[in-house]
Amino acid sequence: MKKKQILESARGKVKNCRICNDCNGVACRSEIPGLGGIGSGSSFIRNREIMKKVKLNMNVLTMNSPISTKCHIFETELDMPVFVAPLANVRGNYGCDLSDYEYNKIVLAACKKENVLAFTGDGVDIEEFFEKPVQAIHDNDGFGIVTMKPWVKEGVDRRIEFLKDKKYKLLAMDVDSAGLPLLKGNDILVETKDPISLRYIKEKTGKKFIVKGVMNIQGALAALEAKADAIVVSNHGGRVLDDSLSPIEVLSTISSVVKGRMTILVDGGIRSGNDIFKCLALGADGVLIGRPCGLAAIGSGEEGLASLLNEYKKELAQAMKMTGCHKITDISRECVTVTK
Ligand SMILES: Cc1cc2nc3c(=O)[nH]c(=O)nc-3n(C[C@H](O)[C@H](O)[C@H](O)COP(=O)(O)O)c2cc1C
């Protein structure tokens, strides 16, 4: 299946998505629940706009040797440095018929097939949005990353207790969800997290720990202090703070400070192999892709998402070929130009 066809096949199955040619946050601006960005929607829109300003530097005067997108992240050999981002409450947000359990089953199976990793999400209904998706990872031989929202201690402890006898590879916390409007009015609240409360989670679970939602150097250093193994440079797809910068424009600065000391992932507005390439060139070790992966999984199931991931891989390999990169570690800052 081709990319357009994969996304088109979601038509009729998702009430809240217009399935635009460029998933850029314009048609759905302000729609939360839904797929838009918060407030005016400017943060989601900016994520795409800035991405388009990064250009690839063509260089084909190189050896004609094979291209490999394979990489080694989190002690795992993956077919490419791409992760499916956590998406919670797909029924409410996409306006589809799937539960989060059914959705995550599809995503995990597709990722296993393509040998990439997926994150599950979290939300107010602990059973529906956290426990069942975690069970899906457990049933997938633990090949998946659990994500927990930044609940106050009571909420964190409940989830850690549930995780005790579950198989999963890593644990993430989307600390930026402290600003998520959908979590307001709940009995157990979310809060901003400091390094001590983050380190508590890592120590309690004994798992490698990812802090998702870092947008500046201080945040990256706080994650280091918390002994986090990785960060995701992310503004939650523009859903938590209006008028925020885009992750791609803060990536290089953050990377210049913490590269090599922790794994750096990034997300927000990544829609193609070229976009993946741009993020790697600007200092990321890997990327997460959200909305289009959700659409593919909902629209055409395991096969659709596996095909979309495969398309990304082919596009990434083509971008590498045209810029003189034969392996992922060849991709460097010199491979792109950031235009005004
Ligand atoms: C409908 C929806 C639900 C989301 N749920 C979660 C979640 O539960 N946990 C989380 O860390 N991020 C969540 N996110 C943010 C994504 O993981 C990711 O950061 C963002 O979508 C990336 O941008 P992109 O969709 O433009 O690729 C959600 C995003 C959307 C659109």
PDB file of N, CA and C in Angstrom, residues 83 86 91 115 248 272-273 325:
ATOM      1  N   PHE A  83      10.071   5.598  16.108  1.00  0.00           N
ATOM      2  CA  PHE A  83       9.189   5.030  17.126  1.00  0.00           C
ATOM      3  C   PHE A  83       7.773   5.539  16.859  1.00  0.00           C
ATOM      4  N   PRO A  86       3.189   7.727  21.602  1.00  0.00           N
ATOM      5  CA  PRO A  86       2.012   7.373  22.397  1.00  0.00           C
ATOM      6  C   PRO A  86       0.815   8.235  22.006  1.00  0.00           C
ATOM      7  N   ARG A  91     -10.426   6.772  20.670  1.00  0.00           N
ATOM      8  CA  ARG A  91     -11.861   6.873  20.355  1.00  0.00           C
ATOM      9  C   ARG A  91     -12.310   8.331  20.451  1.00  0.00           C
ATOM     10  N   ASN A 115      10.100  -4.220  12.998  1.00  0.00           N
ATOM     11  CA  ASN A 115      11.227  -4.102  13.940  1.00  0.00           C
ATOM     12  C   ASN A 115      11.541  -2.656  14.333  1.00  0.00           C
ATOM     13  N   ILE A 248      11.922  20.976  16.590  1.00  0.00           N
ATOM     14  CA  ILE A 248      13.025  20.936  15.623  1.00  0.00           C
ATOM     15  C   ILE A 248      13.911  22.175  15.741  1.00  0.00           C
ATOM     16  N   SER A 272       7.674  12.290   6.967  1.00  0.00           N
ATOM     17  CA  SER A 272       8.317  11.606   5.837  1.00  0.00           C
ATOM     18  C   SER A 272       9.722  11.159   6.231  1.00  0.00           C
ATOM     19  N   GLY A 273      10.310  10.351   5.358  1.00  0.00           N
ATOM     20  CA  GLY A 273      11.693   9.938   5.570  1.00  0.00           C
ATOM     21  C   GLY A 273      12.631  11.135   5.547  1.00  0.00           C
ATOM     22  N   CYS A 325      25.007   9.525   2.515  1.00  0.00           N
ATOM     23  CA  CYS A 325      25.089   8.824   3.809  1.00  0.00           C
ATOM     24  C   CYS A 325      24.763   7.344   3.589  1.00  0.00           C
TER      25      CYS A 325
END
